[in-house]
Amino acid sequence: MDAKGRGHLMISRPELDVSRLSAIIVSQSNPERLPIRLDQVADLNLGAAPRQSIRRIDGLNAVALDLERTRGSHMINVAKTVNNRIEDIRDSLPEGSRLLIVMDRTEDVRELLDDLALRGGIGLILVTFVLLFMLKSVRATVIVLFSVALALAPALALFRFFDLSLNVITLAGLVLVFGLLVDNSVVIVEQLLLQQQKLMARGIQGLELQIVRTQAALKAVWLPLMGGTLSTMAVMLPLVYLSGDLRDLFLPFGVLVSLTLLISLASAVIFVPVVVRFLPPKTEKPEHRWLRRAVASPYRLVARFPKSTLIALFFVLGVPIWTLPMQINEPRRGWSSEVKGRFANVYNATLGTQTIQGAREWLDPLTGGVLRPFFRNTSFYKPWRYRERESIRVSLSFPKGNTIERSDSLIADFEQMALAEASVYRTDVRISEESASLEIEFKKGALLEPGPYILQRRLVGRAILLGGISVRVGEIIPQTGYSSGYGGGSSGARLRMYGPNYEDLDALANQFATFVKRRSRRVQSVDLNGSRNSWIATQTRQVLEFEWTGDATARTGASARWINYRLSPYFETNRAFWRADIAGDTRVPIRVILEKAPEMDIDRIIQRPLLVADSSALRLAGVAEYNITQRPAQIEREDQQYVRHLSVDFRGPYDMRRKFMEEAVEAFSVPPGYRLDYGSFYFFTDETKRAFSWVFVATIILVFLVTASVFESWRLPLVVMLSVPLAAVGVCIGFILTGTSFVEGAFIGIVLLIGIAVNDSILLTDRFRQLRVDRPYGNPSVLARLAVRERLRPMWTTTLTSCAAMLPLLVFPDNDDFWTGLAVTVTGGLIASTLLAPFSSVAMLSLFKRKMVPEKLNPSTIDTLA
């Protein structure tokens, strides 16, 4: 009893059996008639439930068990534990049983790690050779490499302390950072040897030499090293403010790079000066004056024509006037008709005239620089790539009403063909009422024999004979498979359409399908019933619709809901309508199956009488018309809006398809509240582009502020920041020459390149600052050239070591554009920055005004080169 005097009674239903269920009264509406029991109108059988799925491996029945690791656990360690446990269980299995690992996701991870280890080892060897060539000392090379190891070990330990994972992008940062870690140590070693040579020439020896040498070396390069390290770390700061999956991907990368660079600076400053004392003194070598003059001559020319040099470098990068349209004839989204009309008239009367259009035919290529071919020829999406496969997949898709026995019989023909082929290693069959699939895996080296290709031809020949279902036979090599009834196919362009009303969204999707078909004859079909999780196959559902009007309800006395309830047993033969405890089993599903319902078609069903009352029956034929329509497999809502997935079968190259779809989406007008998105299935979605644009702008600002704080000046950071657009020249040329797609790896490279490209300029500009402090009345152009002469060697040493670490990714590319894009971006950007930044720096610094010489000083003693 509760406080208000009410009681709660729990009733436990008795356990049922078939005899009790048979005695249930199902109809007693008329008291004058005998009641009707369930066993009088139906047969009750207690047996096995209908099979929902079938699994066979190598032609034998199998039971599959999927194991998922817990979030945050180590994938490879979990896989090793599972494999060891499986080996223990195999010994206790009954005779004739097998325990197999059909799929192990860690195999690809292990392969990736082995590939990275190989490339990293090759990169380490190349870096070693570069250091030996530039430093010309085995001991100095060992010192530099050991300092890198000292930086990596604590960074990885702290990485685990922060509970961060080593994902693919983090490993990319590790490969790239290896080349960067060498920079600080190389600069310190070279400066220590240089200062030691100068001090020994002055007669300083012993402990005094070590102290004075270290002080002088750190004073000369400490500020640029700290500025370069802080600028690279500043690049990582905006990554912290990314959200969602982007933050999970890039945050560990930023933490790893920042930690290793910071520890590398500490190692170069503390460890390297201690061990350099064991290096032999640098010997004087005969100087080749002709070589020095040859290297210095371009910079003399730059100092003489600084403005012309800056203009030339500006046009090498390019002016993006090619992005301007010839004329504005179509409305742009978000423009009102009045704004569009005024702007279009002004534009067409000035820049859209025939004279300007004729001039742009030669003006666009002339002023476009490297940016124009880069944006015209580089793909910013990651297209589907075909590659040779060591397996064939056969997929069958059936319409509603299909039985699992029919699915089994059809896929079994393909299975028997595969089992008869000697080169087949394993077959895996999955069967359900809606679909059936066969995965055929070949033995290692089998693709060098004709067996797999003959089997594929036989499978395709069998698939051609099937009709009324969707069939697909995968290919070993491109364009050799077979596909029937799969909407979109490999050339399907996928789109998403959003809107608040489902019926209006459906009408808008049909309008867009008609629109794109009229724009190009290459559009073969448009599938309006795609789903989020299907890329190649599109599973649609057939919907039976009756036009049940209010007049039909008045004539028959039956509502639409009542009709739906009466018809459900004809179509949902496997649905469990109730559950009960029967014969010792709990929650046994109870199904209602009408006699011969699976064999009936719709025309027969609408002729059957449906009892409305005791004396009246209803036949749907003649009362309501019906039609069968295709609908998406499910209704989706996202952010309180309905979503439709569309697939346009465009027959043409990938770039042509992408350009056509972008123009079609731009030209198609949608009502307010609705939108159409294309490209959301790629890495660079609109949301990703906005996030990356914000990161790019924030990175530029942070690097500028860091260099401004280091130099305590606003003019010198402008000289340093010129290296960023000059690095873009190398990036553009690299992607133009290699044809690589600009995707995730390229973005990682661009983010890092902003911080890396300024390092050499910081080193050069700081030396100019020091020379100007020592010679306050010197000619800025002369001081800039002297700074280049003293810093050019360490600049190229650090650049070559960083590029050598990335060289294996370029020489041994794989099918993944991630690594290639990363290597092309960093290598091209660094080389261009190191090659062009000295020219821009000399040009900019030569524009600085020279301080007036006091009358007491002799001007003739000012302009002398050391």
mmCIF file with all atom_site columns, C-alpha atoms in Angstrom, residues 567-717:
data_model
loop_
_atom_site.group_PDB
_atom_site.id
_atom_site.type_symbol
_atom_site.label_atom_id
_atom_site.label_alt_id
_atom_site.label_comp_id
_atom_site.label_asym_id
_atom_site.label_entity_id
_atom_site.label_seq_id
_atom_site.pdbx_PDB_ins_code
_atom_site.Cartn_x
_atom_site.Cartn_y
_atom_site.Cartn_z
_atom_site.occupancy
_atom_site.B_iso_or_equiv
_atom_site.pdbx_formal_charge
_atom_site.auth_seq_id
_atom_site.auth_comp_id
_atom_site.auth_asym_id
_atom_site.auth_atom_id
_atom_site.pdbx_PDB_model_num
ATOM 1   C CA . LEU A 1 567 ? -3.338  -6.743  -44.921 1.00 0.00 ? 567 LEU A CA 1
ATOM 2   C CA . SER A 1 568 ? -0.201  -6.987  -42.762 1.00 0.00 ? 568 SER A CA 1
ATOM 3   C CA . PRO A 1 569 ? -0.330  -10.836 -42.336 1.00 0.00 ? 569 PRO A CA 1
ATOM 4   C CA . TYR A 1 570 ? -0.157  -11.228 -46.131 1.00 0.00 ? 570 TYR A CA 1
ATOM 5   C CA . PHE A 1 571 ? 3.112   -9.344  -46.411 1.00 0.00 ? 571 PHE A CA 1
ATOM 6   C CA . GLU A 1 572 ? 4.840   -9.734  -43.017 1.00 0.00 ? 572 GLU A CA 1
ATOM 7   C CA . THR A 1 573 ? 5.002   -13.512 -42.902 1.00 0.00 ? 573 THR A CA 1
ATOM 8   C CA . ASN A 1 574 ? 8.152   -13.565 -40.769 1.00 0.00 ? 574 ASN A CA 1
ATOM 9   C CA . ARG A 1 575 ? 7.132   -10.850 -38.357 1.00 0.00 ? 575 ARG A CA 1
ATOM 10  C CA . ALA A 1 576 ? 6.615   -11.848 -34.713 1.00 0.00 ? 576 ALA A CA 1
ATOM 11  C CA . PHE A 1 577 ? 3.299   -10.245 -33.663 1.00 0.00 ? 577 PHE A CA 1
ATOM 12  C CA . TRP A 1 578 ? 3.521   -11.408 -30.022 1.00 0.00 ? 578 TRP A CA 1
ATOM 13  C CA . ARG A 1 579 ? 5.912   -13.120 -27.654 1.00 0.00 ? 579 ARG A CA 1
ATOM 14  C CA . ALA A 1 580 ? 5.056   -15.562 -24.833 1.00 0.00 ? 580 ALA A CA 1
ATOM 15  C CA . ASP A 1 581 ? 6.621   -18.130 -22.490 1.00 0.00 ? 581 ASP A CA 1
ATOM 16  C CA . ILE A 1 582 ? 5.856   -21.523 -24.043 1.00 0.00 ? 582 ILE A CA 1
ATOM 17  C CA . ALA A 1 583 ? 7.040   -25.003 -23.089 1.00 0.00 ? 583 ALA A CA 1
ATOM 18  C CA . GLY A 1 584 ? 9.837   -23.793 -20.859 1.00 0.00 ? 584 GLY A CA 1
ATOM 19  C CA . ASP A 1 585 ? 11.188  -21.245 -23.329 1.00 0.00 ? 585 ASP A CA 1
ATOM 20  C CA . THR A 1 586 ? 10.928  -17.535 -22.583 1.00 0.00 ? 586 THR A CA 1
ATOM 21  C CA . ARG A 1 587 ? 9.668   -14.932 -25.032 1.00 0.00 ? 587 ARG A CA 1
ATOM 22  C CA . VAL A 1 588 ? 8.980   -17.327 -27.867 1.00 0.00 ? 588 VAL A CA 1
ATOM 23  C CA . PRO A 1 589 ? 7.993   -15.343 -30.993 1.00 0.00 ? 589 PRO A CA 1
ATOM 24  C CA . ILE A 1 590 ? 4.464   -16.013 -32.297 1.00 0.00 ? 590 ILE A CA 1
ATOM 25  C CA . ARG A 1 591 ? 3.890   -15.547 -36.013 1.00 0.00 ? 591 ARG A CA 1
ATOM 26  C CA . VAL A 1 592 ? 0.628   -15.486 -37.972 1.00 0.00 ? 592 VAL A CA 1
ATOM 27  C CA . ILE A 1 593 ? 0.979   -16.903 -41.488 1.00 0.00 ? 593 ILE A CA 1
ATOM 28  C CA . LEU A 1 594 ? -1.985  -16.961 -43.831 1.00 0.00 ? 594 LEU A CA 1
ATOM 29  C CA . GLU A 1 595 ? -2.374  -20.025 -46.001 1.00 0.00 ? 595 GLU A CA 1
ATOM 30  C CA . LYS A 1 596 ? -0.608  -19.666 -49.343 1.00 0.00 ? 596 LYS A CA 1
ATOM 31  C CA . ALA A 1 597 ? 0.282   -16.055 -48.554 1.00 0.00 ? 597 ALA A CA 1
ATOM 32  C CA . PRO A 1 598 ? 3.833   -16.308 -49.944 1.00 0.00 ? 598 PRO A CA 1
ATOM 33  C CA . GLU A 1 599 ? 2.452   -17.516 -53.289 1.00 0.00 ? 599 GLU A CA 1
ATOM 34  C CA . MET A 1 600 ? -0.128  -14.749 -53.631 1.00 0.00 ? 600 MET A CA 1
ATOM 35  C CA . ASP A 1 601 ? 0.372   -11.628 -55.730 1.00 0.00 ? 601 ASP A CA 1
ATOM 36  C CA . ILE A 1 602 ? -1.329  -8.296  -55.142 1.00 0.00 ? 602 ILE A CA 1
ATOM 37  C CA . ASP A 1 603 ? -4.119  -8.898  -57.649 1.00 0.00 ? 603 ASP A CA 1
ATOM 38  C CA . ARG A 1 604 ? -5.181  -12.031 -55.784 1.00 0.00 ? 604 ARG A CA 1
ATOM 39  C CA . ILE A 1 605 ? -4.960  -10.348 -52.405 1.00 0.00 ? 605 ILE A CA 1
ATOM 40  C CA . ILE A 1 606 ? -7.306  -7.504  -53.370 1.00 0.00 ? 606 ILE A CA 1
ATOM 41  C CA . GLN A 1 607 ? -9.863  -10.096 -54.545 1.00 0.00 ? 607 GLN A CA 1
ATOM 42  C CA . ARG A 1 608 ? -9.963  -11.876 -51.168 1.00 0.00 ? 608 ARG A CA 1
ATOM 43  C CA . PRO A 1 609 ? -12.818 -10.838 -48.850 1.00 0.00 ? 609 PRO A CA 1
ATOM 44  C CA . LEU A 1 610 ? -11.953 -8.933  -45.693 1.00 0.00 ? 610 LEU A CA 1
ATOM 45  C CA . LEU A 1 611 ? -14.541 -9.367  -42.929 1.00 0.00 ? 611 LEU A CA 1
ATOM 46  C CA . VAL A 1 612 ? -15.785 -5.956  -41.818 1.00 0.00 ? 612 VAL A CA 1
ATOM 47  C CA . ALA A 1 613 ? -18.718 -7.106  -39.664 1.00 0.00 ? 613 ALA A CA 1
ATOM 48  C CA . ASP A 1 614 ? -20.507 -10.375 -38.973 1.00 0.00 ? 614 ASP A CA 1
ATOM 49  C CA . SER A 1 615 ? -22.517 -10.206 -42.187 1.00 0.00 ? 615 SER A CA 1
ATOM 50  C CA . SER A 1 616 ? -20.461 -8.020  -44.501 1.00 0.00 ? 616 SER A CA 1
ATOM 51  C CA . ALA A 1 617 ? -17.168 -8.464  -46.304 1.00 0.00 ? 617 ALA A CA 1
ATOM 52  C CA . LEU A 1 618 ? -14.970 -6.082  -48.266 1.00 0.00 ? 618 LEU A CA 1
ATOM 53  C CA . ARG A 1 619 ? -12.990 -6.669  -51.443 1.00 0.00 ? 619 ARG A CA 1
ATOM 54  C CA . LEU A 1 620 ? -10.455 -3.982  -52.238 1.00 0.00 ? 620 LEU A CA 1
ATOM 55  C CA . ALA A 1 621 ? -10.760 -4.591  -55.989 1.00 0.00 ? 621 ALA A CA 1
ATOM 56  C CA . GLY A 1 622 ? -13.025 -1.946  -57.442 1.00 0.00 ? 622 GLY A CA 1
ATOM 57  C CA . VAL A 1 623 ? -13.031 0.150   -54.263 1.00 0.00 ? 623 VAL A CA 1
ATOM 58  C CA . ALA A 1 624 ? -9.457  1.549   -54.322 1.00 0.00 ? 624 ALA A CA 1
ATOM 59  C CA . GLU A 1 625 ? -6.757  1.788   -56.958 1.00 0.00 ? 625 GLU A CA 1
ATOM 60  C CA . TYR A 1 626 ? -3.237  0.786   -56.052 1.00 0.00 ? 626 TYR A CA 1
ATOM 61  C CA . ASN A 1 627 ? 0.247   1.426   -57.374 1.00 0.00 ? 627 ASN A CA 1
ATOM 62  C CA . ILE A 1 628 ? 3.741   0.273   -56.447 1.00 0.00 ? 628 ILE A CA 1
ATOM 63  C CA . THR A 1 629 ? 6.426   2.938   -56.088 1.00 0.00 ? 629 THR A CA 1
ATOM 64  C CA . GLN A 1 630 ? 10.139  2.860   -55.358 1.00 0.00 ? 630 GLN A CA 1
ATOM 65  C CA . ARG A 1 631 ? 11.206  4.609   -52.162 1.00 0.00 ? 631 ARG A CA 1
ATOM 66  C CA . PRO A 1 632 ? 14.460  4.928   -50.204 1.00 0.00 ? 632 PRO A CA 1
ATOM 67  C CA . ALA A 1 633 ? 15.302  2.097   -47.872 1.00 0.00 ? 633 ALA A CA 1
ATOM 68  C CA . GLN A 1 634 ? 14.782  4.407   -44.906 1.00 0.00 ? 634 GLN A CA 1
ATOM 69  C CA . ILE A 1 635 ? 13.643  7.905   -44.063 1.00 0.00 ? 635 ILE A CA 1
ATOM 70  C CA . GLU A 1 636 ? 16.506  10.002  -42.706 1.00 0.00 ? 636 GLU A CA 1
ATOM 71  C CA . ARG A 1 637 ? 16.495  13.247  -40.774 1.00 0.00 ? 637 ARG A CA 1
ATOM 72  C CA . GLU A 1 638 ? 19.543  15.346  -39.981 1.00 0.00 ? 638 GLU A CA 1
ATOM 73  C CA . ASP A 1 639 ? 19.420  18.546  -37.945 1.00 0.00 ? 639 ASP A CA 1
ATOM 74  C CA . GLN A 1 640 ? 15.602  18.462  -38.085 1.00 0.00 ? 640 GLN A CA 1
ATOM 75  C CA . GLN A 1 641 ? 15.599  18.227  -41.889 1.00 0.00 ? 641 GLN A CA 1
ATOM 76  C CA . TYR A 1 642 ? 14.758  15.333  -44.196 1.00 0.00 ? 642 TYR A CA 1
ATOM 77  C CA . VAL A 1 643 ? 17.626  13.960  -46.271 1.00 0.00 ? 643 VAL A CA 1
ATOM 78  C CA . ARG A 1 644 ? 17.499  12.352  -49.713 1.00 0.00 ? 644 ARG A CA 1
ATOM 79  C CA . HIS A 1 645 ? 20.545  10.676  -51.260 1.00 0.00 ? 645 HIS A CA 1
ATOM 80  C CA . LEU A 1 646 ? 20.830  10.988  -55.035 1.00 0.00 ? 646 LEU A CA 1
ATOM 81  C CA . SER A 1 647 ? 23.233  9.281   -57.433 1.00 0.00 ? 647 SER A CA 1
ATOM 82  C CA . VAL A 1 648 ? 23.818  10.583  -60.957 1.00 0.00 ? 648 VAL A CA 1
ATOM 83  C CA . ASP A 1 649 ? 25.232  8.049   -63.433 1.00 0.00 ? 649 ASP A CA 1
ATOM 84  C CA . PHE A 1 650 ? 27.491  10.295  -65.501 1.00 0.00 ? 650 PHE A CA 1
ATOM 85  C CA . ARG A 1 651 ? 29.411  8.496   -68.258 1.00 0.00 ? 651 ARG A CA 1
ATOM 86  C CA . GLY A 1 652 ? 32.725  10.316  -68.476 1.00 0.00 ? 652 GLY A CA 1
ATOM 87  C CA . PRO A 1 653 ? 36.108  10.958  -66.806 1.00 0.00 ? 653 PRO A CA 1
ATOM 88  C CA . TYR A 1 654 ? 36.187  11.819  -63.150 1.00 0.00 ? 654 TYR A CA 1
ATOM 89  C CA . ASP A 1 655 ? 37.264  15.450  -63.567 1.00 0.00 ? 655 ASP A CA 1
ATOM 90  C CA . MET A 1 656 ? 34.617  16.038  -66.237 1.00 0.00 ? 656 MET A CA 1
ATOM 91  C CA . ARG A 1 657 ? 31.973  14.538  -63.963 1.00 0.00 ? 657 ARG A CA 1
ATOM 92  C CA . ARG A 1 658 ? 33.047  16.673  -61.024 1.00 0.00 ? 658 ARG A CA 1
ATOM 93  C CA . LYS A 1 659 ? 33.001  19.874  -63.086 1.00 0.00 ? 659 LYS A CA 1
ATOM 94  C CA . PHE A 1 660 ? 29.583  19.026  -64.556 1.00 0.00 ? 660 PHE A CA 1
ATOM 95  C CA . MET A 1 661 ? 28.067  18.279  -61.149 1.00 0.00 ? 661 MET A CA 1
ATOM 96  C CA . GLU A 1 662 ? 29.462  21.441  -59.549 1.00 0.00 ? 662 GLU A CA 1
ATOM 97  C CA . GLU A 1 663 ? 28.045  23.572  -62.362 1.00 0.00 ? 663 GLU A CA 1
ATOM 98  C CA . ALA A 1 664 ? 24.689  21.755  -62.248 1.00 0.00 ? 664 ALA A CA 1
ATOM 99  C CA . VAL A 1 665 ? 24.350  22.201  -58.485 1.00 0.00 ? 665 VAL A CA 1
ATOM 100 C CA . GLU A 1 666 ? 25.258  25.876  -58.816 1.00 0.00 ? 666 GLU A CA 1
ATOM 101 C CA . ALA A 1 667 ? 22.716  26.446  -61.613 1.00 0.00 ? 667 ALA A CA 1
ATOM 102 C CA . PHE A 1 668 ? 19.833  24.489  -60.040 1.00 0.00 ? 668 PHE A CA 1
ATOM 103 C CA . SER A 1 669 ? 17.512  26.767  -58.080 1.00 0.00 ? 669 SER A CA 1
ATOM 104 C CA . VAL A 1 670 ? 16.122  25.485  -54.772 1.00 0.00 ? 670 VAL A CA 1
ATOM 105 C CA . PRO A 1 671 ? 13.404  27.086  -52.621 1.00 0.00 ? 671 PRO A CA 1
ATOM 106 C CA . PRO A 1 672 ? 14.247  28.757  -49.296 1.00 0.00 ? 672 PRO A CA 1
ATOM 107 C CA . GLY A 1 673 ? 14.852  26.194  -46.555 1.00 0.00 ? 673 GLY A CA 1
ATOM 108 C CA . TYR A 1 674 ? 16.137  23.548  -48.996 1.00 0.00 ? 674 TYR A CA 1
ATOM 109 C CA . ARG A 1 675 ? 19.675  22.892  -50.098 1.00 0.00 ? 675 ARG A CA 1
ATOM 110 C CA . LEU A 1 676 ? 21.633  20.571  -52.363 1.00 0.00 ? 676 LEU A CA 1
ATOM 111 C CA . ASP A 1 677 ? 25.153  19.456  -51.434 1.00 0.00 ? 677 ASP A CA 1
ATOM 112 C CA . TYR A 1 678 ? 27.722  17.833  -53.678 1.00 0.00 ? 678 TYR A CA 1
ATOM 113 C CA . GLY A 1 679 ? 31.125  16.637  -52.529 1.00 0.00 ? 679 GLY A CA 1
ATOM 114 C CA . SER A 1 680 ? 30.117  15.892  -48.906 1.00 0.00 ? 680 SER A CA 1
ATOM 115 C CA . PHE A 1 681 ? 31.365  12.324  -49.389 1.00 0.00 ? 681 PHE A CA 1
ATOM 116 C CA . TYR A 1 682 ? 34.940  13.518  -49.822 1.00 0.00 ? 682 TYR A CA 1
ATOM 117 C CA . PHE A 1 683 ? 37.457  14.668  -47.283 1.00 0.00 ? 683 PHE A CA 1
ATOM 118 C CA . PHE A 1 684 ? 37.171  18.357  -48.237 1.00 0.00 ? 684 PHE A CA 1
ATOM 119 C CA . THR A 1 685 ? 33.535  19.010  -47.422 1.00 0.00 ? 685 THR A CA 1
ATOM 120 C CA . ASP A 1 686 ? 32.239  22.568  -47.062 1.00 0.00 ? 686 ASP A CA 1
ATOM 121 C CA . GLU A 1 687 ? 32.540  22.272  -43.294 1.00 0.00 ? 687 GLU A CA 1
ATOM 122 C CA . THR A 1 688 ? 36.075  20.947  -43.592 1.00 0.00 ? 688 THR A CA 1
ATOM 123 C CA . LYS A 1 689 ? 37.038  23.723  -45.986 1.00 0.00 ? 689 LYS A CA 1
ATOM 124 C CA . ARG A 1 690 ? 35.739  26.356  -43.581 1.00 0.00 ? 690 ARG A CA 1
ATOM 125 C CA . ALA A 1 691 ? 37.636  24.794  -40.676 1.00 0.00 ? 691 ALA A CA 1
ATOM 126 C CA . PHE A 1 692 ? 40.849  24.521  -42.693 1.00 0.00 ? 692 PHE A CA 1
ATOM 127 C CA . SER A 1 693 ? 40.517  28.087  -44.000 1.00 0.00 ? 693 SER A CA 1
ATOM 128 C CA . TRP A 1 694 ? 40.225  29.314  -40.437 1.00 0.00 ? 694 TRP A CA 1
ATOM 129 C CA . VAL A 1 695 ? 43.273  27.250  -39.435 1.00 0.00 ? 695 VAL A CA 1
ATOM 130 C CA . PHE A 1 696 ? 45.251  28.631  -42.394 1.00 0.00 ? 696 PHE A CA 1
ATOM 131 C CA . VAL A 1 697 ? 44.476  32.271  -41.582 1.00 0.00 ? 697 VAL A CA 1
ATOM 132 C CA . ALA A 1 698 ? 45.082  31.776  -37.866 1.00 0.00 ? 698 ALA A CA 1
ATOM 133 C CA . THR A 1 699 ? 48.384  30.067  -38.608 1.00 0.00 ? 699 THR A CA 1
ATOM 134 C CA . ILE A 1 700 ? 49.614  32.960  -40.748 1.00 0.00 ? 700 ILE A CA 1
ATOM 135 C CA . ILE A 1 701 ? 48.702  35.453  -38.023 1.00 0.00 ? 701 ILE A CA 1
ATOM 136 C CA . LEU A 1 702 ? 50.322  33.422  -35.244 1.00 0.00 ? 702 LEU A CA 1
ATOM 137 C CA . VAL A 1 703 ? 53.573  32.933  -37.173 1.00 0.00 ? 703 VAL A CA 1
ATOM 138 C CA . PHE A 1 704 ? 53.712  36.663  -37.893 1.00 0.00 ? 704 PHE A CA 1
ATOM 139 C CA . LEU A 1 705 ? 53.141  37.532  -34.229 1.00 0.00 ? 705 LEU A CA 1
ATOM 140 C CA . VAL A 1 706 ? 55.800  35.046  -33.102 1.00 0.00 ? 706 VAL A CA 1
ATOM 141 C CA . THR A 1 707 ? 58.415  36.448  -35.481 1.00 0.00 ? 707 THR A CA 1
ATOM 142 C CA . ALA A 1 708 ? 57.451  40.006  -34.540 1.00 0.00 ? 708 ALA A CA 1
ATOM 143 C CA . SER A 1 709 ? 57.970  39.220  -30.863 1.00 0.00 ? 709 SER A CA 1
ATOM 144 C CA . VAL A 1 710 ? 61.301  37.532  -31.584 1.00 0.00 ? 710 VAL A CA 1
ATOM 145 C CA . PHE A 1 711 ? 62.702  40.400  -33.646 1.00 0.00 ? 711 PHE A CA 1
ATOM 146 C CA . GLU A 1 712 ? 60.883  43.142  -31.716 1.00 0.00 ? 712 GLU A CA 1
ATOM 147 C CA . SER A 1 713 ? 60.089  44.704  -35.060 1.00 0.00 ? 713 SER A CA 1
ATOM 148 C CA . TRP A 1 714 ? 57.197  44.935  -37.524 1.00 0.00 ? 714 TRP A CA 1
ATOM 149 C CA . ARG A 1 715 ? 59.300  45.280  -40.695 1.00 0.00 ? 715 ARG A CA 1
ATOM 150 C CA . LEU A 1 716 ? 61.572  42.248  -40.356 1.00 0.00 ? 716 LEU A CA 1
ATOM 151 C CA . PRO A 1 717 ? 58.620  39.787  -39.908 1.00 0.00 ? 717 PRO A CA 1
#
